[in-house]
PDB file of C-alpha atoms in Angstrom:
ATOM      1  CA  MET A   1     -17.159  -6.653  20.623  1.00 81.00           C
ATOM      2  CA  PRO A   2     -14.683  -5.692  17.907  1.00 81.00           C
ATOM      3  CA  SER A   3     -10.933  -6.588  18.168  1.00 89.00           C
ATOM      4  CA  LYS A   4      -8.194  -3.877  18.120  1.00 91.00           C
ATOM      5  CA  LEU A   5      -7.539  -4.432  14.605  1.00 91.00           C
ATOM      6  CA  GLN A   6     -11.281  -3.997  13.640  1.00 92.00           C
ATOM      7  CA  ARG A   7     -11.251  -0.858  15.706  1.00 93.00           C
ATOM      8  CA  ARG A   8      -8.280   0.569  13.608  1.00 93.00           C
ATOM      9  CA  ILE A   9      -9.951  -0.648  10.258  1.00 94.00           C
ATOM     10  CA  GLU A  10     -13.296   1.238  11.576  1.00 95.00           C
ATOM     11  CA  GLU A  11     -10.891   4.395  11.818  1.00 93.00           C
ATOM     12  CA  VAL A  12      -9.838   3.930   8.213  1.00 94.00           C
ATOM     13  CA  GLU A  13     -13.669   3.726   7.382  1.00 95.00           C
ATOM     14  CA  GLN A  14     -14.365   6.817   9.186  1.00 93.00           C
ATOM     15  CA  LEU A  15     -11.522   8.603   7.487  1.00 92.00           C
ATOM     16  CA  VAL A  16     -12.717   7.673   3.844  1.00 93.00           C
ATOM     17  CA  ARG A  17     -16.351   7.899   4.295  1.00 92.00           C
ATOM     18  CA  GLU A  18     -16.960  10.873   6.772  1.00 89.00           C
ATOM     19  CA  ASP A  19     -13.852  12.765   7.409  1.00 87.00           C
ATOM     20  CA  ARG A  20     -12.335  12.815   3.833  1.00 83.00           C
ATOM     21  CA  SER A  21     -11.186  16.445   4.185  1.00 81.00           C
ATOM     22  CA  GLU A  22      -8.643  15.262   6.441  1.00 81.00           C
ATOM     23  CA  VAL A  23      -6.878  12.873   4.086  1.00 78.00           C
ATOM     24  CA  ASN A  24      -6.344  15.006   0.772  1.00 66.00           C
ATOM     25  CA  LYS A  25      -3.680  16.912  -0.819  1.00 65.00           C
ATOM     26  CA  ARG A  26      -5.193  20.347   0.436  1.00 62.00           C
ATOM     27  CA  SER A  27      -4.883  19.156   4.080  1.00 62.00           C
ATOM     28  CA  GLY A  28      -1.303  18.348   3.525  1.00 65.00           C
ATOM     29  CA  VAL A  29      -1.846  14.887   4.385  1.00 70.00           C
ATOM     30  CA  PRO A  30      -2.800  12.939   1.135  1.00 77.00           C
ATOM     31  CA  PHE A  31      -2.499   9.292   2.329  1.00 87.00           C
ATOM     32  CA  ILE A  32      -3.870   6.950   5.125  1.00 90.00           C
ATOM     33  CA  LEU A  33      -0.967   4.571   6.259  1.00 88.00           C
ATOM     34  CA  PHE A  34      -2.475   1.702   8.058  1.00 92.00           C
ATOM     35  CA  ALA A  35       0.236  -0.042   9.889  1.00 89.00           C
ATOM     36  CA  TYR A  36       0.360  -3.405  11.243  1.00 91.00           C
ATOM     37  CA  ASN A  37       2.434  -6.275  12.783  1.00 89.00           C
ATOM     38  CA  PRO A  38       3.636  -8.495   9.831  1.00 87.00           C
ATOM     39  CA  ASP A  39       2.491 -11.364  11.794  1.00 89.00           C
ATOM     40  CA  ASP A  40      -1.016 -10.390  11.362  1.00 91.00           C
ATOM     41  CA  GLU A  41      -1.098 -10.400   7.466  1.00 91.00           C
ATOM     42  CA  LEU A  42      -3.836 -13.052   7.012  1.00 93.00           C
ATOM     43  CA  GLU A  43      -6.047 -11.292   9.570  1.00 94.00           C
ATOM     44  CA  VAL A  44      -5.366  -7.859   7.908  1.00 94.00           C
ATOM     45  CA  ASP A  45      -6.100  -9.241   4.434  1.00 94.00           C
ATOM     46  CA  LYS A  46      -9.716 -10.230   5.808  1.00 95.00           C
ATOM     47  CA  GLU A  47     -10.367  -7.118   7.276  1.00 95.00           C
ATOM     48  CA  ILE A  48      -9.432  -5.013   4.413  1.00 96.00           C
ATOM     49  CA  ARG A  49     -11.552  -7.221   2.255  1.00 96.00           C
ATOM     50  CA  ASN A  50     -14.404  -6.344   4.362  1.00 96.00           C
ATOM     51  CA  LEU A  51     -13.382  -2.771   4.531  1.00 97.00           C
ATOM     52  CA  ILE A  52     -13.584  -2.661   0.703  1.00 97.00           C
ATOM     53  CA  GLU A  53     -17.093  -4.353   0.646  1.00 97.00           C
ATOM     54  CA  LYS A  54     -18.337  -2.039   3.367  1.00 96.00           C
ATOM     55  CA  LEU A  55     -17.234   1.053   1.212  1.00 96.00           C
ATOM     56  CA  GLU A  56     -18.851  -0.385  -2.047  1.00 97.00           C
ATOM     57  CA  PHE A  57     -22.036  -1.229  -0.212  1.00 96.00           C
ATOM     58  CA  ASN A  58     -21.913   2.589   0.748  1.00 94.00           C
ATOM     59  CA  ASN A  59     -21.776   3.669  -2.835  1.00 95.00           C
ATOM     60  CA  GLN A  60     -17.972   4.432  -3.116  1.00 95.00           C
ATOM     61  CA  THR A  61     -16.101   3.213  -5.941  1.00 96.00           C
ATOM     62  CA  VAL A  62     -13.019   1.391  -4.607  1.00 97.00           C
ATOM     63  CA  ALA A  63      -9.864   0.706  -6.244  1.00 96.00           C
ATOM     64  CA  ASP A  64      -8.765  -2.430  -4.848  1.00 95.00           C
ATOM     65  CA  ILE A  65      -4.987  -3.044  -5.544  1.00 96.00           C
ATOM     66  CA  ASP A  66      -3.222  -6.232  -4.257  1.00 96.00           C
ATOM     67  CA  MET A  67       0.325  -4.862  -4.780  1.00 94.00           C
ATOM     68  CA  ARG A  68       1.569  -8.761  -5.018  1.00 93.00           C
ATOM     69  CA  GLU A  69      -0.737  -9.312  -7.886  1.00 95.00           C
ATOM     70  CA  LEU A  70       0.227  -5.959  -9.450  1.00 94.00           C
ATOM     71  CA  VAL A  71       3.964  -6.805  -9.214  1.00 91.00           C
ATOM     72  CA  PHE A  72       3.390 -10.217 -10.665  1.00 90.00           C
ATOM     73  CA  ASN A  73       1.052  -9.261 -13.509  1.00 92.00           C
ATOM     74  CA  THR A  74       3.539  -6.480 -14.444  1.00 89.00           C
ATOM     75  CA  LEU A  75       6.392  -8.812 -14.632  1.00 88.00           C
ATOM     76  CA  GLU A  76       4.501 -11.388 -16.646  1.00 89.00           C
ATOM     77  CA  GLU A  77       2.982  -8.737 -19.078  1.00 89.00           C
ATOM     78  CA  ARG A  78       6.735  -7.589 -19.900  1.00 84.00           C
ATOM     79  CA  GLY A  79       7.664 -11.268 -20.382  1.00 86.00           C
ATOM     80  CA  ILE A  80      10.108 -11.326 -17.864  1.00 81.00           C
ATOM     81  CA  LEU A  81       8.585 -13.198 -14.677  1.00 82.00           C
ATOM     82  CA  ASP A  82      10.604 -16.417 -15.637  1.00 82.00           C
ATOM     83  CA  ARG A  83      13.971 -14.385 -15.837  1.00 82.00           C
ATOM     84  CA  VAL A  84      13.032 -12.810 -12.638  1.00 80.00           C
ATOM     85  CA  SER A  85      12.594 -16.152 -10.846  1.00 77.00           C
ATOM     86  CA  SER A  86      15.893 -17.479 -12.249  1.00 78.00           C
ATOM     87  CA  LEU A  87      17.922 -14.341 -11.357  1.00 75.00           C
ATOM     88  CA  GLU A  88      16.555 -14.617  -7.811  1.00 73.00           C
ATOM     89  CA  ARG A  89      18.546 -18.093  -7.244  1.00 74.00           C
ATOM     90  CA  ARG A  90      21.864 -16.747  -8.992  1.00 80.00           C
ATOM     91  CA  ASP A  91      21.966 -12.936  -8.361  1.00 79.00           C
ATOM     92  CA  THR A  92      20.061 -11.151  -5.719  1.00 78.00           C
ATOM     93  CA  GLU A  93      21.517  -7.858  -6.211  1.00 80.00           C
ATOM     94  CA  LYS A  94      21.182  -7.668 -10.112  1.00 80.00           C
ATOM     95  CA  LEU A  95      17.383  -8.904  -9.534  1.00 75.00           C
ATOM     96  CA  LEU A  96      16.800  -6.025  -6.910  1.00 78.00           C
ATOM     97  CA  ASP A  97      18.568  -3.386  -9.339  1.00 81.00           C
ATOM     98  CA  GLY A  98      16.355  -4.856 -12.092  1.00 77.00           C
ATOM     99  CA  LEU A  99      13.039  -4.735 -10.143  1.00 81.00           C
ATOM    100  CA  ARG A 100      13.872  -1.078  -9.262  1.00 80.00           C
ATOM    101  CA  SER A 101      14.577  -0.148 -12.752  1.00 78.00           C
ATOM    102  CA  SER A 102      11.444  -2.080 -14.199  1.00 72.00           C
ATOM    103  CA  LEU A 103       8.814  -1.162 -11.615  1.00 78.00           C
ATOM    104  CA  ILE A 104       9.906   1.898  -9.633  1.00 79.00           C
ATOM    105  CA  ASP A 105      12.151   4.098 -11.576  1.00 75.00           C
ATOM    106  CA  GLY A 106      10.906   5.823 -14.836  1.00 58.00           C
ATOM    107  CA  GLY A 107      11.402   9.506 -14.562  1.00 57.00           C
ATOM    108  CA  GLU A 108       8.668  10.957 -12.250  1.00 69.00           C
ATOM    109  CA  MET A 109       6.799   7.658 -11.775  1.00 77.00           C
ATOM    110  CA  GLY A 110       7.266   4.213 -12.157  1.00 84.00           C
ATOM    111  CA  GLU A 111       5.127   1.289 -13.706  1.00 87.00           C
ATOM    112  CA  LEU A 112       3.662   0.472 -10.065  1.00 91.00           C
ATOM    113  CA  SER A 113       2.785   4.220  -9.100  1.00 91.00           C
ATOM    114  CA  SER A 114       1.436   4.905 -12.848  1.00 91.00           C
ATOM    115  CA  THR A 115      -1.002   1.952 -12.427  1.00 93.00           C
ATOM    116  CA  ILE A 116      -2.126   3.158  -9.025  1.00 94.00           C
ATOM    117  CA  ALA A 117      -2.415   6.776 -10.363  1.00 93.00           C
ATOM    118  CA  ALA A 118      -4.532   5.700 -13.051  1.00 94.00           C
ATOM    119  CA  GLN A 119      -6.785   3.739 -11.012  1.00 95.00           C
ATOM    120  CA  ALA A 120      -7.091   6.479  -8.470  1.00 93.00           C
ATOM    121  CA  GLU A 121      -8.607   8.633 -11.373  1.00 93.00           C
ATOM    122  CA  ARG A 122     -11.546   6.606 -11.463  1.00 94.00           C
ATOM    123  CA  ALA A 123     -12.118   5.799  -7.675  1.00 95.00           C
ATOM    124  CA  ASP A 124     -13.428   7.442  -4.572  1.00 94.00           C
ATOM    125  CA  THR A 125     -10.904   5.625  -2.534  1.00 94.00           C
ATOM    126  CA  VAL A 126      -7.865   3.511  -3.247  1.00 96.00           C
ATOM    127  CA  VAL A 127      -6.823   0.618  -0.923  1.00 97.00           C
ATOM    128  CA  VAL A 128      -3.272  -0.705  -1.438  1.00 96.00           C
ATOM    129  CA  TYR A 129      -2.279  -4.055   0.559  1.00 95.00           C
ATOM    130  CA  ARG A 130      -0.081  -6.789   0.544  1.00 93.00           C
ATOM    131  CA  THR A 131       2.879  -4.231   0.132  1.00 90.00           C
ATOM    132  CA  GLY A 132       5.467  -6.701   1.680  1.00 87.00           C
ATOM    133  CA  ILE A 133       6.068  -7.674  -1.854  1.00 88.00           C
ATOM    134  CA  LEU A 134       8.037  -4.385  -2.320  1.00 86.00           C
ATOM    135  CA  TYR A 135      10.754  -5.444   0.116  1.00 82.00           C
ATOM    136  CA  PRO A 136      13.740  -5.125  -0.344  1.00 80.00           C
ATOM    137  CA  PHE A 137      13.528  -3.381  -3.872  1.00 79.00           C
ATOM    138  CA  SER A 138      11.351  -0.817  -2.705  1.00 81.00           C
ATOM    139  CA  SER A 139       8.633   0.308  -0.174  1.00 78.00           C
ATOM    140  CA  ALA A 140       5.333   2.086   0.164  1.00 79.00           C
ATOM    141  CA  SER A 141       7.077   5.484   1.302  1.00 79.00           C
ATOM    142  CA  THR A 142       8.765   5.343  -2.460  1.00 81.00           C
ATOM    143  CA  LEU A 143       5.390   4.991  -3.990  1.00 85.00           C
ATOM    144  CA  MET A 144       3.774   7.506  -1.777  1.00 85.00           C
ATOM    145  CA  GLY A 145       6.625  10.184  -2.886  1.00 82.00           C
ATOM    146  CA  GLN A 146       5.766   9.315  -6.518  1.00 85.00           C
ATOM    147  CA  LEU A 147       2.287   9.502  -6.141  1.00 87.00           C
ATOM    148  CA  GLU A 148       1.767  12.654  -4.124  1.00 84.00           C
ATOM    149  CA  THR A 149       1.635  15.118  -6.857  1.00 82.00           C
ATOM    150  CA  ASN A 150       0.175  12.641  -9.617  1.00 85.00           C
ATOM    151  CA  THR A 151      -3.226  11.544  -8.312  1.00 86.00           C
ATOM    152  CA  PRO A 152      -6.641  13.383  -7.700  1.00 85.00           C
ATOM    153  CA  ALA A 153      -6.437  15.999  -4.679  1.00 83.00           C
ATOM    154  CA  ASP A 154      -9.573  14.409  -3.043  1.00 85.00           C
ATOM    155  CA  THR A 155      -8.971  10.851  -3.421  1.00 90.00           C
ATOM    156  CA  PRO A 156      -7.736   9.153  -0.202  1.00 91.00           C
ATOM    157  CA  ILE A 157      -5.057   6.293  -0.753  1.00 92.00           C
ATOM    158  CA  VAL A 158      -4.833   3.851   1.959  1.00 94.00           C
ATOM    159  CA  PHE A 159      -1.553   2.026   2.276  1.00 92.00           C
ATOM    160  CA  CYS A 160      -1.587  -1.104   4.299  1.00 93.00           C
ATOM    161  CA  TYR A 161       2.020  -1.281   5.690  1.00 85.00           C
ATOM    162  CA  PRO A 162       3.708  -4.389   7.470  1.00 88.00           C
ATOM    163  CA  SER A 163       5.751  -2.568   9.743  1.00 84.00           C
ATOM    164  CA  THR A 164       7.216  -2.085  13.088  1.00 76.00           C
ATOM    165  CA  ILE A 165       6.911   1.017  15.127  1.00 70.00           C
ATOM    166  CA  ASP A 166       9.416   2.114  17.694  1.00 67.00           C
ATOM    167  CA  ASP A 167      10.232   5.492  19.090  1.00 62.00           C
ATOM    168  CA  LYS A 168       7.963   7.312  16.586  1.00 60.00           C
ATOM    169  CA  SER A 169       9.732   5.671  13.530  1.00 68.00           C
ATOM    170  CA  ILE A 170       8.196   3.164  11.159  1.00 72.00           C
ATOM    171  CA  ARG A 171      10.182   0.411   9.885  1.00 74.00           C
ATOM    172  CA  PHE A 172       8.836  -1.429   6.805  1.00 74.00           C
ATOM    173  CA  LEU A 173       9.026  -5.339   7.452  1.00 68.00           C
ATOM    174  CA  ASP A 174      11.442  -4.206  10.432  1.00 66.00           C
ATOM    175  CA  GLN A 175      14.241  -2.401   8.070  1.00 68.00           C
ATOM    176  CA  SER A 176      15.027   0.910   7.930  1.00 59.00           C
ATOM    177  CA  GLU A 177      13.946   2.987   4.793  1.00 55.00           C
ATOM    178  CA  GLY A 178      13.241   6.403   3.417  1.00 52.00           C
ATOM    179  CA  THR A 179      11.121   8.619   5.607  1.00 53.00           C
ATOM    180  CA  TYR A 180       8.109   9.756   3.600  1.00 50.00           C
ATOM    181  CA  TYR A 181       5.219   9.850   5.988  1.00 58.00           C
ATOM    182  CA  ARG A 182       2.982  12.625   4.915  1.00 70.00           C
ATOM    183  CA  ALA A 183       0.219  10.355   5.752  1.00 76.00           C
ATOM    184  CA  ASN A 184      -2.413   9.888   8.577  1.00 77.00           C
ATOM    185  CA  VAL A 185      -0.764   6.883  10.442  1.00 81.00           C
ATOM    186  CA  ILE A 186      -3.124   4.470  12.185  1.00 83.00           C
ATOM    187  CA  ALA A 187      -0.481   2.578  14.123  1.00 79.00           C
ATOM    188  CA  TYR A 188      -0.851  -0.471  16.312  1.00 79.00           C
ATOM    189  CA  GLU A 189       0.288  -1.154  19.937  1.00 72.00           C
TER     190      GLU A 189
END
């Protein structure tokens, strides 16, 4: 018998395989936000990998975006990963400002959103996971806002989102943040 988490992953699979018309720009809901308890990160990682394998087995091209890997690779490509590590110990505010300007800002889209958008051009479905790395310099809702008009209209983008849910609000890693939620939210109890 599937666990609650597995049943929720099956909801995501249903949306991106069978009910794609419910998640696209034309429907007004361009994203799927898969909310999960941050304590379940390891189990979610395993289930997301299973989901990606199932989608690929069913002939979908999946852009599998590990946000943690994307952030570190981007910093390394720019030659600033060592400076970021050093600055983290000395001046957290300066570090956060630098990460925002390096990875998130950039006019209409920042570096992270641009990478996701480029991969969305070549995929049937995009799955973005390990988004906890964005805290505290950004959030998935910031990326969703940047991506809304810059990705293909019919490519569902799934954001796996470590969050808490209370009184119908979603809080990224239990912290208040911007409120972009034009997404089909698959919440947990």
